[in-house]
Short mmCIF file of C-alpha atoms and ligand atoms in Angstrom, two decimals:
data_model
loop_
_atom_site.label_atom_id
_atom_site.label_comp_id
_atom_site.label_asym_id
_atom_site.label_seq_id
_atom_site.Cartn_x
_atom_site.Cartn_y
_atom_site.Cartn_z
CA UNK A 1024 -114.34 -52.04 -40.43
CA UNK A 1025 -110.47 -50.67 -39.99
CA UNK A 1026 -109.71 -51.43 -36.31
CA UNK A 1027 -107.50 -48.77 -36.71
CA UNK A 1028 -110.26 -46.27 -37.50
CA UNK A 1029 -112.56 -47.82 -34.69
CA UNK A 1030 -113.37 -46.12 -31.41
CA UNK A 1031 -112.46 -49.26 -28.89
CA UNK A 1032 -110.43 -47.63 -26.00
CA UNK A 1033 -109.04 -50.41 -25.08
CA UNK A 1034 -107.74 -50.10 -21.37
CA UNK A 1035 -104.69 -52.54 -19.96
CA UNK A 1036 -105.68 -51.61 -16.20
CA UNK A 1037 -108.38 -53.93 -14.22
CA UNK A 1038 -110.95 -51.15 -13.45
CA UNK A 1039 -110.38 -50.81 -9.86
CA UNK A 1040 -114.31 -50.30 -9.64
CA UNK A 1041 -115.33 -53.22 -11.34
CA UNK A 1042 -115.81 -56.96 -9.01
CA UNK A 1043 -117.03 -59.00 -11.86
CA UNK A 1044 -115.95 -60.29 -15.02
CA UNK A 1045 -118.60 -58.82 -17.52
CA UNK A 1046 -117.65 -55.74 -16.06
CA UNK A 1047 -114.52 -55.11 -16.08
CA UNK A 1048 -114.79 -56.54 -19.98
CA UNK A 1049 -117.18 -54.56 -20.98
CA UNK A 1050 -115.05 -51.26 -19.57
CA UNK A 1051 -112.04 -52.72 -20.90
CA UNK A 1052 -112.97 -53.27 -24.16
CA UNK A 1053 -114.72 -49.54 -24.34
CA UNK A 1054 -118.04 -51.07 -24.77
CA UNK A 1055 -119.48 -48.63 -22.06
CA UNK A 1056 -118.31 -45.63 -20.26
CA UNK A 1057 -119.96 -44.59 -16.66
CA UNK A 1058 -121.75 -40.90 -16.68
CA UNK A 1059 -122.49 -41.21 -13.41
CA UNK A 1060 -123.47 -43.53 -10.73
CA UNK A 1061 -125.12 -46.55 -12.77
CA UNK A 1062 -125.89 -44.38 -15.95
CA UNK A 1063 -123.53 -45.43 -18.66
CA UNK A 1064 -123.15 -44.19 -21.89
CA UNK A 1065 -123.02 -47.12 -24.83
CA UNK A 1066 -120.01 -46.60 -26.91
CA UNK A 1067 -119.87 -48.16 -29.96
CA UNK A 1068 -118.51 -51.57 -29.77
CA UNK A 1069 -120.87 -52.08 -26.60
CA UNK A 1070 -123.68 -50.48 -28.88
CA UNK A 1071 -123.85 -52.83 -31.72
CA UNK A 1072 -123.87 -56.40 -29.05
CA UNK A 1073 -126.82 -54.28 -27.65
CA UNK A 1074 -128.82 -53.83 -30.60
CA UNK A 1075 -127.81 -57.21 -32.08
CA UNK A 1076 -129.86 -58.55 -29.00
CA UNK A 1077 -132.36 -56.44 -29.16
CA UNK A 1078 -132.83 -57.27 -32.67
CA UNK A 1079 -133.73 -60.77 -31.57
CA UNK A 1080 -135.79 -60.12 -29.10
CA UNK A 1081 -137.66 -58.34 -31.36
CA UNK A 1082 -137.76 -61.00 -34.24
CA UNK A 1083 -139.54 -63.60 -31.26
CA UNK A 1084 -142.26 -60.95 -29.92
CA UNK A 1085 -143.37 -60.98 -33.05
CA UNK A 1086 -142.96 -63.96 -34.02
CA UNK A 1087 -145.85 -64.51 -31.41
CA UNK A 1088 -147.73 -61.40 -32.98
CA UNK A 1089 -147.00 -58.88 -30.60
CA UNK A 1090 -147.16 -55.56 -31.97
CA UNK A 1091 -144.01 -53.21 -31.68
CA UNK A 1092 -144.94 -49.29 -30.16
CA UNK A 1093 -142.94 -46.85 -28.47
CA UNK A 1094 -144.18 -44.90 -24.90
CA UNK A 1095 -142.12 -42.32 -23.97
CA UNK A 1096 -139.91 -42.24 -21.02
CA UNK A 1097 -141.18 -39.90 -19.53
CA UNK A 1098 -144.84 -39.84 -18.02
CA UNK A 1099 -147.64 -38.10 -16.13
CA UNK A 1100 -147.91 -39.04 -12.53
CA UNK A 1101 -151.71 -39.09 -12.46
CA UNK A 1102 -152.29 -42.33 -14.18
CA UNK A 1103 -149.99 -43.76 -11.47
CA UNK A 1104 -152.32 -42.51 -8.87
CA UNK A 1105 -155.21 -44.21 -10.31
CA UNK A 1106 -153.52 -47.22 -10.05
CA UNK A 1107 -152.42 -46.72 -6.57
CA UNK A 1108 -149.03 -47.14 -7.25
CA UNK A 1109 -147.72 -43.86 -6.83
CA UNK A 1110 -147.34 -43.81 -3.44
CA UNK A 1111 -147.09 -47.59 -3.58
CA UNK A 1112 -143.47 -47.70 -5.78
CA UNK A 1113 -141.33 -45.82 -3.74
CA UNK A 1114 -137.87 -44.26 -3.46
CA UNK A 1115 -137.25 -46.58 -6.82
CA UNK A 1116 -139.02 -43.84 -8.54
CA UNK A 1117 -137.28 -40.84 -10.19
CA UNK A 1118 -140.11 -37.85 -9.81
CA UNK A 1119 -139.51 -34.55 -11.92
CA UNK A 1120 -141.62 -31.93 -12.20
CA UNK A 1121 -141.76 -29.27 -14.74
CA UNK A 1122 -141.81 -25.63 -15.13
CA UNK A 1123 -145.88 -25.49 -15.03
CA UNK A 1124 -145.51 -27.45 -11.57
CA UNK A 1125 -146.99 -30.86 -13.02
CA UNK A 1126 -145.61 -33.87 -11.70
CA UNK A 1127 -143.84 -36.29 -14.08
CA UNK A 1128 -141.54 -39.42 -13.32
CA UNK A 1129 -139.07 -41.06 -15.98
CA UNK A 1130 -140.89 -44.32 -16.37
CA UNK A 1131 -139.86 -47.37 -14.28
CA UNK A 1132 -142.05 -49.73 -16.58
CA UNK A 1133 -145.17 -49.00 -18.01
CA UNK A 1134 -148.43 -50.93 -17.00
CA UNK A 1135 -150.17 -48.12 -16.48
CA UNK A 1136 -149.30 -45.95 -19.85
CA UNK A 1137 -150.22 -48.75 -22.04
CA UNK A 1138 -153.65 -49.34 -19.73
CA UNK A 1139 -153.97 -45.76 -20.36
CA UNK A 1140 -154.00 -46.09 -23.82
CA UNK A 1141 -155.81 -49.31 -24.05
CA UNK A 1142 -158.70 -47.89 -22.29
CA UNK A 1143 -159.27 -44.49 -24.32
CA UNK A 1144 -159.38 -46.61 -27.71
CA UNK A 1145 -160.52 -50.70 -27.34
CA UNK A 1146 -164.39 -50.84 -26.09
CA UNK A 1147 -165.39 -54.37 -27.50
CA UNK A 1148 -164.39 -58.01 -26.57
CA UNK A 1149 -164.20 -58.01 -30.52
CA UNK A 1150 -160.69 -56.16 -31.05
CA UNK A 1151 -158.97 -58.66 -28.14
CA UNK A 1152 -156.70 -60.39 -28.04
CA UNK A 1153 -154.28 -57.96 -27.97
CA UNK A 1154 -150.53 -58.18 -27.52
CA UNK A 1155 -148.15 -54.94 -27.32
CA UNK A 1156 -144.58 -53.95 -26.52
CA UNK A 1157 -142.11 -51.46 -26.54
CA UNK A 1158 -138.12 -51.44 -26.14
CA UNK A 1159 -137.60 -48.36 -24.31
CA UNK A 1160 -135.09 -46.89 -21.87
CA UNK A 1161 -136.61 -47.20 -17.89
CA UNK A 1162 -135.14 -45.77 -14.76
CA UNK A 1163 -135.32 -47.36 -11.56
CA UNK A 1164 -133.29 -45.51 -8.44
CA UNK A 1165 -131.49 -48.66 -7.40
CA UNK A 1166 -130.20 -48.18 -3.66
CA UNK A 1167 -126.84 -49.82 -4.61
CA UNK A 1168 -126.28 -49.62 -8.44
CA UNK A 1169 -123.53 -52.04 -9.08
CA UNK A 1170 -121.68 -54.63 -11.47
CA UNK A 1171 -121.85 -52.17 -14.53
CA UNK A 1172 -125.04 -52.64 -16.27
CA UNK A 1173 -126.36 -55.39 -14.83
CA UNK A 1174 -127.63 -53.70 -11.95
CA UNK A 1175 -127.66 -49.67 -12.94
CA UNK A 1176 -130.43 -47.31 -12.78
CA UNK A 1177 -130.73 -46.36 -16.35
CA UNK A 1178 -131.37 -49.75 -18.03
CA UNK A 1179 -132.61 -50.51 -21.84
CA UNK A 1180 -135.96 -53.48 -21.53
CA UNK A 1181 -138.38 -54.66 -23.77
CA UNK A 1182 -142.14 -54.64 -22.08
CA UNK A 1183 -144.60 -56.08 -23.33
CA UNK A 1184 -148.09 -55.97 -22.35
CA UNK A 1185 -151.00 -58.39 -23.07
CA UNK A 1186 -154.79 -58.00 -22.75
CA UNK A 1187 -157.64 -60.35 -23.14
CA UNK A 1188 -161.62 -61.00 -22.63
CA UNK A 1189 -161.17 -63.82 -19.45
CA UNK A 1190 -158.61 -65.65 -17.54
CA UNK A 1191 -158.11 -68.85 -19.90
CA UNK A 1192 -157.13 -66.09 -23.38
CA UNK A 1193 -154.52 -64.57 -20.91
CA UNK A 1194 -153.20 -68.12 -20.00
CA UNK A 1195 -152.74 -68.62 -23.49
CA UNK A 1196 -150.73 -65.08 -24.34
CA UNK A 1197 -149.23 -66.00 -21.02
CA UNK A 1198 -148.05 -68.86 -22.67
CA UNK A 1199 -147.15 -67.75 -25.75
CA UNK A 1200 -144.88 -65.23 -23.99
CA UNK A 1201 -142.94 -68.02 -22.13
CA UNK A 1202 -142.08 -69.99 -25.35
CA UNK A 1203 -141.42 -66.68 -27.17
CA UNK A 1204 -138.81 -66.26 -23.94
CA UNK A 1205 -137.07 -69.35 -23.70
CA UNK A 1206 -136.90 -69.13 -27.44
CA UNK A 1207 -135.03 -65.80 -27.25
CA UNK A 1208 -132.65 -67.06 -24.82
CA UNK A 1209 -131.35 -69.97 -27.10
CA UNK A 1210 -130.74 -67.69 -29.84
CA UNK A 1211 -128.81 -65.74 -27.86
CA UNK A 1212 -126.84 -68.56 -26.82
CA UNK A 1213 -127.76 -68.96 -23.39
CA UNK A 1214 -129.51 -71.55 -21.44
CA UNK A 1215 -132.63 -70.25 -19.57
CA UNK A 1216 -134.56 -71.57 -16.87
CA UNK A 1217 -137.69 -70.51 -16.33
CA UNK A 1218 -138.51 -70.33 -12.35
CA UNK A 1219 -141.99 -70.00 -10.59
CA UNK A 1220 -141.43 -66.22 -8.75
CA UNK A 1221 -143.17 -63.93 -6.23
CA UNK A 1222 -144.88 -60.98 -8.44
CA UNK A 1223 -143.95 -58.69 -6.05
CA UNK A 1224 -144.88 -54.94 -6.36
CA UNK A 1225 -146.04 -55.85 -10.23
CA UNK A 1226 -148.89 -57.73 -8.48
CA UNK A 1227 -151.07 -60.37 -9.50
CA UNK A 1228 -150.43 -64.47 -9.05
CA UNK A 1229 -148.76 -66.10 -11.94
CA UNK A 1230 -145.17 -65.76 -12.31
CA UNK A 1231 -142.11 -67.43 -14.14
CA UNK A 1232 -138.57 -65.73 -14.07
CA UNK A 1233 -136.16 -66.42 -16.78
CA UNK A 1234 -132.83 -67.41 -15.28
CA UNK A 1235 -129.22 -68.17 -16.36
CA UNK A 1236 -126.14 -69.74 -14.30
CA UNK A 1237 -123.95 -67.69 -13.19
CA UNK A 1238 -121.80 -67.61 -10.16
CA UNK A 1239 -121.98 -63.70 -10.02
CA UNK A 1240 -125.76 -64.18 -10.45
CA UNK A 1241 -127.77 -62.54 -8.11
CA UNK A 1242 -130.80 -64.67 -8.11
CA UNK A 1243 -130.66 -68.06 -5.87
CA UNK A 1244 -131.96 -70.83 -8.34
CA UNK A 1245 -133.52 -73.98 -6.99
CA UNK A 1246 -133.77 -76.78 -9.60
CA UNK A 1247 -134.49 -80.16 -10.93
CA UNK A 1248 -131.33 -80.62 -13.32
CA UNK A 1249 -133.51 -82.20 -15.73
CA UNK A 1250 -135.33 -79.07 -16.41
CA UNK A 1251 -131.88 -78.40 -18.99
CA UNK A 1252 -132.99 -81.46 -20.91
CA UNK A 1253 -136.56 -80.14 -21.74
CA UNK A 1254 -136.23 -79.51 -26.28
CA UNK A 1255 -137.00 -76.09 -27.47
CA UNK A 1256 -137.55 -76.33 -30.66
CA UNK A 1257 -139.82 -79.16 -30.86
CA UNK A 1258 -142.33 -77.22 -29.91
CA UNK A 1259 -144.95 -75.67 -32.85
CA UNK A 1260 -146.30 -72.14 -32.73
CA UNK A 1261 -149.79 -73.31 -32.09
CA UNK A 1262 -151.41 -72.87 -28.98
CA UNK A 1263 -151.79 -76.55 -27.99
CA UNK A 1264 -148.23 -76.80 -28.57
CA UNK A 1265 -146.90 -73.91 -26.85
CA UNK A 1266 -149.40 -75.17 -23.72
CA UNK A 1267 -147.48 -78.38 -23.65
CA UNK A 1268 -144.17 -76.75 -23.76
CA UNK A 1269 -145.04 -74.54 -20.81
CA UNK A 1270 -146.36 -78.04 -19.07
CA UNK A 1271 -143.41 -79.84 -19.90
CA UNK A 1272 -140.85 -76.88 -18.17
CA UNK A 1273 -143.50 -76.62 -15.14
CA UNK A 1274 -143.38 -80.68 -14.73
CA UNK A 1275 -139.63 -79.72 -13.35
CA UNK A 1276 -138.75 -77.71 -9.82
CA UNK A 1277 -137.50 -75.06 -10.41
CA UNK A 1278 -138.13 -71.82 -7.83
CA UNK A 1279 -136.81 -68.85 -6.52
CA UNK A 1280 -135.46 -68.25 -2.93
CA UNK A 1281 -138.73 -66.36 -2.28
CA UNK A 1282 -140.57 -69.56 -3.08
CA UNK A 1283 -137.86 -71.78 -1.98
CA UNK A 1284 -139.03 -75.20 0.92
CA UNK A 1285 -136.21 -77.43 1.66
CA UNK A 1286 -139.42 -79.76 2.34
CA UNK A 1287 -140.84 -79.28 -1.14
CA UNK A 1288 -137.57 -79.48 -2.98
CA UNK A 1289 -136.78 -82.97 -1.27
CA UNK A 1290 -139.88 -84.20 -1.51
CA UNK A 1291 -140.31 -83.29 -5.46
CA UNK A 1292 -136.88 -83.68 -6.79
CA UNK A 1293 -134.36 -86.94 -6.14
CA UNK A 1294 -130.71 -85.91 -4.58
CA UNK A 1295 -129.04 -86.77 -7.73
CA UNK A 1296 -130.94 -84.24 -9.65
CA UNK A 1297 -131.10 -81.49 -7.56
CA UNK A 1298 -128.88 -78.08 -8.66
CA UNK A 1299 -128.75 -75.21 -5.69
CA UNK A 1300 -126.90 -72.39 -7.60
CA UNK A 1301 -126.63 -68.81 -8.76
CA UNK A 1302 -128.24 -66.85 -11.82
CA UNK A 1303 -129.24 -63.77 -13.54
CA UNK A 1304 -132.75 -62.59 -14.06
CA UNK A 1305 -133.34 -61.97 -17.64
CA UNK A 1306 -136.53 -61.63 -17.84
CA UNK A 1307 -139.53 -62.21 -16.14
CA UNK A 1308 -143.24 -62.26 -16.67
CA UNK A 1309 -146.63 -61.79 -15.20
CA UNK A 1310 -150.40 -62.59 -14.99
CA UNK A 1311 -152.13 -60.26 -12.64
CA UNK A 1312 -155.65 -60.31 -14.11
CA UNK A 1313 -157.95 -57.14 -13.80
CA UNK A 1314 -155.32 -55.63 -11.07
CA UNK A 1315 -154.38 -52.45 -13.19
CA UNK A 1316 -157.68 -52.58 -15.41
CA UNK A 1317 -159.81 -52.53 -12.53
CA UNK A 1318 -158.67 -49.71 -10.56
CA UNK A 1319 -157.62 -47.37 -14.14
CA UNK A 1320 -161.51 -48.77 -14.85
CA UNK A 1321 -160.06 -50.44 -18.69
CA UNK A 1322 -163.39 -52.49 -19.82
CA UNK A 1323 -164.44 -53.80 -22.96
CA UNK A 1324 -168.14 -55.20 -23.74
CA UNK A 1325 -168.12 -59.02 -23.46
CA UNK A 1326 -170.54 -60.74 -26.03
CA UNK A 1327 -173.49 -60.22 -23.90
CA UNK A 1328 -173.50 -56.81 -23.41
CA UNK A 1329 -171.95 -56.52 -19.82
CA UNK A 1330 -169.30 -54.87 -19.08
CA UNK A 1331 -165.82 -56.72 -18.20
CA UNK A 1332 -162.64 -55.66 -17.11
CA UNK A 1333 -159.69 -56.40 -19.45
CA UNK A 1334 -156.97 -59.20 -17.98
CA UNK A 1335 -153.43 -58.49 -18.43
CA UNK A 1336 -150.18 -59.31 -18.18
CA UNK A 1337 -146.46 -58.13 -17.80
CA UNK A 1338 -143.63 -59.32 -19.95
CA UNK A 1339 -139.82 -58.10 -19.53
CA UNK A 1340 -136.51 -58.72 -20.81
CA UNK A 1341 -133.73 -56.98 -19.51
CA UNK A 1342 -131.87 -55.67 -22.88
CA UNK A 1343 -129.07 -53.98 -21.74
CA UNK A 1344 -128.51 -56.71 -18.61
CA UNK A 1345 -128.24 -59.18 -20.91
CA UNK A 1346 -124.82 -57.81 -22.85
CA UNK A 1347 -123.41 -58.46 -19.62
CA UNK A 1348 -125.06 -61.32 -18.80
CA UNK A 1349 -123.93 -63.30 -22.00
CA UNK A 1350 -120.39 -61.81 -21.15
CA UNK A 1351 -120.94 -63.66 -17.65
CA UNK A 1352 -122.15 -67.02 -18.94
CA UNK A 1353 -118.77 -67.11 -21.97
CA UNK A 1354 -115.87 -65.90 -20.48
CA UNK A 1355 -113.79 -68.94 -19.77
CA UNK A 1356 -109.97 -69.41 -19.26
CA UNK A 1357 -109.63 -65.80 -19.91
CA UNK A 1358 -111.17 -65.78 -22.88
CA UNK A 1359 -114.55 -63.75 -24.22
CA UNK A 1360 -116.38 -65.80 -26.95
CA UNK A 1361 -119.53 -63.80 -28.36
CA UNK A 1362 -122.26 -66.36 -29.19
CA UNK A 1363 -122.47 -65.86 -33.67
CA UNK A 1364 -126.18 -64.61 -33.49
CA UNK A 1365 -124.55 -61.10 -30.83
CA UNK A 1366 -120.90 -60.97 -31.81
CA UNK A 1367 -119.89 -57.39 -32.69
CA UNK A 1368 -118.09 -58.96 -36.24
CA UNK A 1369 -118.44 -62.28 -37.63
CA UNK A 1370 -114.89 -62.69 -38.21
CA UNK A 1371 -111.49 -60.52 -37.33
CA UNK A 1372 -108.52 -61.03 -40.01
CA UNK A 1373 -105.55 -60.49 -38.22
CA UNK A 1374 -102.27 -60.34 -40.09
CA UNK A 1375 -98.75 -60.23 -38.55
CA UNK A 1376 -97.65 -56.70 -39.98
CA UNK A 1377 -93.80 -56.20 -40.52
CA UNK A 1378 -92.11 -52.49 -40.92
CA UNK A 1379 -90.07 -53.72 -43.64
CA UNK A 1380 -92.39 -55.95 -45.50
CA UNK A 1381 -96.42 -55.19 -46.56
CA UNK A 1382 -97.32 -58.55 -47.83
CA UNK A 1383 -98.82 -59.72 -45.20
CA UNK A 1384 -101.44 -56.61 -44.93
CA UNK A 1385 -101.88 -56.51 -48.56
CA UNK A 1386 -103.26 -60.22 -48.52
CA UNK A 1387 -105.28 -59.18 -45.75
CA UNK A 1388 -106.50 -56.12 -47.04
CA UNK A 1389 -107.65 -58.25 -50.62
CA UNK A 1390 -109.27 -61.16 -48.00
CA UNK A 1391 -110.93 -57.88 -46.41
CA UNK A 1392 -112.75 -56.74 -49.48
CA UNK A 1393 -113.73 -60.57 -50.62
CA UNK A 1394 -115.75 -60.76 -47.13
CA UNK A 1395 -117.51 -57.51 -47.20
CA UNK A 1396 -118.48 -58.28 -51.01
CA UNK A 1397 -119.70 -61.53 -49.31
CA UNK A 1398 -122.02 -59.90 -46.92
CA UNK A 1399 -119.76 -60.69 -44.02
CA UNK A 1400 -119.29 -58.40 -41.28
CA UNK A 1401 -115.56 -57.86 -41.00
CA UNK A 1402 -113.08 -56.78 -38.79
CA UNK A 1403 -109.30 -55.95 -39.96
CA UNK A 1404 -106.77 -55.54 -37.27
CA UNK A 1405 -104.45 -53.27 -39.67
CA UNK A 1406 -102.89 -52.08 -36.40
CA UNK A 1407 -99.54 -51.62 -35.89
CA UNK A 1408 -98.63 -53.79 -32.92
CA UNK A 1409 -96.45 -56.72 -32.09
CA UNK A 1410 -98.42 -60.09 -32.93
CA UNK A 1411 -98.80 -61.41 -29.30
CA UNK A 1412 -99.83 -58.29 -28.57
CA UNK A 1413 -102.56 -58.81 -31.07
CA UNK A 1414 -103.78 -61.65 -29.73
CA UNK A 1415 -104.56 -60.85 -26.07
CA UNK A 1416 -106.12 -58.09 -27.44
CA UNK A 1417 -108.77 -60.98 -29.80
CA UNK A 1418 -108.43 -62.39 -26.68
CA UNK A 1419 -110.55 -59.91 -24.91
CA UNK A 1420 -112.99 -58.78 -27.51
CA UNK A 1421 -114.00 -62.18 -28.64
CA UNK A 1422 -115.02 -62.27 -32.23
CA UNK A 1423 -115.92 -65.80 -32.03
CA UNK A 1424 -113.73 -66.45 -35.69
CA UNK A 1425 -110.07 -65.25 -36.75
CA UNK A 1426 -108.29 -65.52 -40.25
CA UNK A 1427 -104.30 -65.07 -39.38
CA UNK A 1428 -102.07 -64.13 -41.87
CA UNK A 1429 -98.51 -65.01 -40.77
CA UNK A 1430 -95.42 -67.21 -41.31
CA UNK A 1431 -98.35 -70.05 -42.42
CA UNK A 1432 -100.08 -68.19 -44.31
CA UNK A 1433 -99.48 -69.56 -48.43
CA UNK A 1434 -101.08 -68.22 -51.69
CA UNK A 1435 -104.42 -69.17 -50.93
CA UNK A 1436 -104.16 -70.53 -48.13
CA UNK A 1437 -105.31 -69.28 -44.34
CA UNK A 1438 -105.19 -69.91 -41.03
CA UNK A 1439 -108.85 -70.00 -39.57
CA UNK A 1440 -109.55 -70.43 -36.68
CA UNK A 1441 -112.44 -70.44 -33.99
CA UNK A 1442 -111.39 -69.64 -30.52
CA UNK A 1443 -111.14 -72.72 -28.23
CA UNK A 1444 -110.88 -75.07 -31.24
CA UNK A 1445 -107.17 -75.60 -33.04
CA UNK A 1446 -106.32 -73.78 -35.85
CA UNK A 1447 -106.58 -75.34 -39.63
CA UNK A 1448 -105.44 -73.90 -43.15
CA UNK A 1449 -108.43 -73.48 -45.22
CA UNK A 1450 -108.68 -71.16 -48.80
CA UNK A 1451 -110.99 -68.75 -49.22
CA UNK A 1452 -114.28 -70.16 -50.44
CA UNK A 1453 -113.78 -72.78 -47.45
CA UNK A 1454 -113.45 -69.94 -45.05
CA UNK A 1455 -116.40 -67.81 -46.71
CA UNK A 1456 -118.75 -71.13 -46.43
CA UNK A 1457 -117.82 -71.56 -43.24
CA UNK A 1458 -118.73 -68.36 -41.91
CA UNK A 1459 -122.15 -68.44 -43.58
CA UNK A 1460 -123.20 -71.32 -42.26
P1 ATP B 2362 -134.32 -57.60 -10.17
O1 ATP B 2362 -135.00 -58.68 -9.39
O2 ATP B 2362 -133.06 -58.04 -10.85
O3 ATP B 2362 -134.18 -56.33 -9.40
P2 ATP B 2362 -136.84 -56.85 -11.17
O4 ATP B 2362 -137.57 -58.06 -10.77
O5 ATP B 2362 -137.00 -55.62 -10.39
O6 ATP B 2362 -135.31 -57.20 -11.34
P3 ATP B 2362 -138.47 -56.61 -13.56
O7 ATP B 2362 -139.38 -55.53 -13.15
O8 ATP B 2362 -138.94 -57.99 -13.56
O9 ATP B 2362 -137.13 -56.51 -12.70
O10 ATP B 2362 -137.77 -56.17 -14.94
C1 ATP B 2362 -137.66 -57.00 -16.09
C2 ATP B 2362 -136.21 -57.22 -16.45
O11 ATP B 2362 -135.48 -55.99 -16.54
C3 ATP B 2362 -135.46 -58.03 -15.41
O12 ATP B 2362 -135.67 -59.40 -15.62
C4 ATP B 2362 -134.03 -57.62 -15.68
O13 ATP B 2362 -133.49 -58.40 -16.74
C5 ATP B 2362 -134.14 -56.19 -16.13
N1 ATP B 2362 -133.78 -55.27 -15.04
C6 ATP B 2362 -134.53 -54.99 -13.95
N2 ATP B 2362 -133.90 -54.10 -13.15
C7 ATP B 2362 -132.72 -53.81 -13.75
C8 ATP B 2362 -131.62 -52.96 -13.42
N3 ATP B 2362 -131.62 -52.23 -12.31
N4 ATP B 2362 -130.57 -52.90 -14.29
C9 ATP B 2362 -130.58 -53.63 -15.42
N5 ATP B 2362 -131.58 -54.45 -15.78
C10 ATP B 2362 -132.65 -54.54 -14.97
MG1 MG B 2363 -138.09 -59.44 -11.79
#
C-alpha cells in the first residue's frame, strides 16, 4: 500500500478523552473512531490488527477441532427465560422489541442459542464430543464504558461452547481449551497467565482467566512468578499431554482478587516469588456442567438407554480487547512495536523525499514492487513530509521493520532496521530473507 492513498487520520492532539496509552494510540493513529458512547467504528488500519488476531484465534480453536458457526446477534428472549437468566442478567442487557411486539435482546454471549440448537438436533451420547464456536459481535450495557475498546459495550469475542456425555470428557475439552488459550496468547506475542476465577453470573465451578500485565489492567493478579517459566510448546496435542500442561500451570498460585487469601498466598508461594500486580482479562473459560442443559432440558441417550443431561462449558476471548491490550503490553519509551504475527504491514520503506531530486522515491518505489512480488505486505511512506517528521509518525504506528532510503542509502544497499535494535546496511535479498523468516 501507498501511505499516501491510505485512510490513517493521523491526529497530533492527545485525545482529551482518552487516560490510557492503547487508547489514545489507537485514536491517534485512526485505528478506531467513537459512534457513540463505547461503540466504535473500526477504520481501516485498526481493522486489519483486528482480523489479523482473529485470524489466530481461529487457526488454535481448530487446531483443537472446534468447529467454526455463526449465531446471530440478535436473539429471542424466550430461550433466556428457560434458562432463568432473563431476569437473572440485568441492566447489562440491551432488550429490543420489534414491530409484532416480540421481545428480542442483541446477544451478550450465547450459552443459551447454541443449547438451543444443540438440543433440537444431537439425541445420542454417539455424536459427542462436540466442540463449537463463533466470532461474533456481543453487546453488554457496561455502566461506565471506558479506555476505548477495552471496556465498550459493543465488543467483537470468539465463544466457544463445548458439550460432552459426563464430567471427566468435559475436563478434557476443558483442557484442551486452556492449551488452545495460552497457545493463542504466545502467538500473539503476549504472555498469559492463566488464573483460577469466580464464574460469576456464567455459573458453574471451574474457572481459569487468561491474564496479561499491565499497569492499566483492570484485573488484580496474584501470582507465583514462576508460573512465567512454565514451556508452551513442549506440550503435544494429545490429551495426556494437554492434561499435564494444565497440571503443570495449576501447580503455580495464581488467583484473582475474588479468590485472593493473604493466608493462602503466604502459605503456598515463598516471598521471593510472589508478583501482586495488574492485568487484562483476555479471555476466560468455564465448566458449569448440566447448569444450562438442565433447565433448557438438552439430553442425549447415554449407552444404556437413560437419559443424561449434556455437560458444557464456556470459552471466550475478547477479540477486539485484545488490539488494545497488545497496544498496552508494547508501547515502551514512546514507541508502538506490533508483535510480526498482528502488525498492520510487515515492513514500511521510508525514503527521505527531496522537491528537487526523485531518486530517492524512485529506489523506493523499485524496492516497493520487489516486496509485493515477494509476498510481503508493504507499506511505502511516499508522503511528502520532512524526514523527522516521518519518523515520529513510524514512531506511532509501529510496523515492527523499516527500510530507509536516505543520505546512506548506496546502489544496493539499505538501511534496515527493526525498531529498538540499531540500524545496519543490508541489500535486498538480505532484507527479503530477513523479513520471511
Ligand atoms: P470483565 O471481567 O472484563 O468485565 P467478563 O468477565 O464480563 O469481563 P466474559 O464474559 O468472561 O467477560 O467475556 C469473555 C471475554 O470478552 C473477556 O475475557 C474479555 O476479553 C472480553 N470482554 C468482556 N467484556 C468486554 C467489554 N465490555 N469490552 C471489551 N471486551 C470485553
Ligand atoms: Mg470474565
Amino acid at each position: 500500500m501507498l501511505l499516501s492513498k491510505l485512510f490513517i487520520p493521523i491526529t497530533k492532539d492527545l485525545p482529551a478523552e482518552a487516560k490510557i496509552k492503547s487508547h489514545q494510540l489507537m485514536l491517534r493513529t485512526g485505528m478506531i473512531r467513537q459512534s457513540s458512547a463505547g461503540i466504535y467504528s473500526w477504520l481501516p488500519l485498526g481493522f486489519k490488527v483486528m482480523k489479523k488476531i482473529e485470524q489466530i484465534v481461529r487457526e488454535e480453536q481448530n487446531n483443537i477441532g472446534a468447529q467454526e458457526m455463526l449465531m446471530p446477534t440478535i436473539q429471542s428472549a424466550d430461550i433466556w427465560k428457560e434458562s432463568g437468566r432473563y431476569d437473572d442478567y440485568g441492566e447489562e442487557m440491551l432488550r429490543i422489541s420489534d414491530r409484532q411486539k416480540r421481545e428480542m435482546l442483541y446477544g451478550p454471549t450465547n450459552e443459551e442459542q447454541i443449547t438451543e440448537i444443540f438440543r433440537s438436533s444431537v439425541k445420542s451420547y454417539k455424536l459427542l464430543p462436540q466442540i463449537f464456536y463463533h466470532i461474533q459481535w456481543k453487546f453488554r450495557d457496561e455502566l461506565r464504558p471506558r479506555f476505548g475498546v477495552m471496556r465498550c459495550r459493543e465488543f467483537y469475542m470468539k465463544d466457544a461452547y463445548s458439550f460432552d456425555l459426563n464430567e471427566n470428557d468435559a475436563v478434557s475439552s476443558y483442557n484442551k481449551m486452556f492449551c488452545a488459550y495460552l497457545k493463542t496468547f504466545q502467538r500473539l506475542g503476549l504472555k498469559s497467565i492463566p488464573m483460577k476465577a469466580d464464574t460469576g453470573p456464567i455459573g458453574g465451578d471451574l474457572s481459569h482467566e487468561f491474564v496479561i500485565l499491565a499497569d492499566t489492567g483492570e484485573s488484580k493478579i496474584f501470582a507465583d512468578k514462576r508460573i512465567f517459566d512454565v514451556p508452551i510448546d513442549k506440550y503435544k496435542n494429545n490429551e495426556a499431554s494437554l492434561k499435564k500442561m494444565r497440571d503443570d500451570f495449576s501447580k503455580f498460585y495464581a488467583v484473582t482478587d475474588d479468590k485472593f487469601k493473604s493466608e493462602d498466598f503466604d502459605k503456598n508461594v515463598k516471598k521471593g516469588d510472589q508478583i501482586q500486580t495488574k492485568g487484562i482479562e483476555v479471555g476466560h473459560i468455564f465448566y458449569f456442567g448440566d447448569k444450562y442443559s438442565k433447565a433448557m432440558n438438552c439430553s442425549v441417550d447415554s449407552k444404556d438407554g437413560k437419559k443424561t443431561f449434556v455437560k458444557m462449558g464456556s470459552y471466550g476471548i475478547g477479540v477486539s480487547r485484545l488490539v488494545a491490550a497488545i497496544i498496552e503490553a508494547k508501547y515502551l519509551n514512546e514507541k508502538m512495536k506490533w508483535p510480526k504475527s498482528v502488525s498492520p504491514f510487515d515492513v514500511v520503506i521510508i525514503p527521505a523525499i527531496n522537491k528537487n531530486d526523485n531518486s530517492n522515491l524512485e529506489k523506493a518505489n523499485s524496492i516497493y514492487e520487489e516486496l509485493k512480488i515477494k509476498g510481503i505486505d508493504v507499506l511505502l511512506d511516499d508522503v511528502e513530509e520532512n524526514i523527522s517528521n516521518k519518523f515520529k509518525k513510524h514512531d506511532l504506528l509501529g510496523i515492527p521493520y523499516q527500510i530507509i532510503i536516505g543520505s546512506k542509502a548506496t546502489k544496493d544497499q539499505f538501511e534496515f532496521k527493526e525498531i529498538d535494535k540499531d540500524s545496519q546496511m543490508l541489500d535486498l535479498n538480505k532484507i527479503i530473507k530477513l523479513l520471511k523468516n
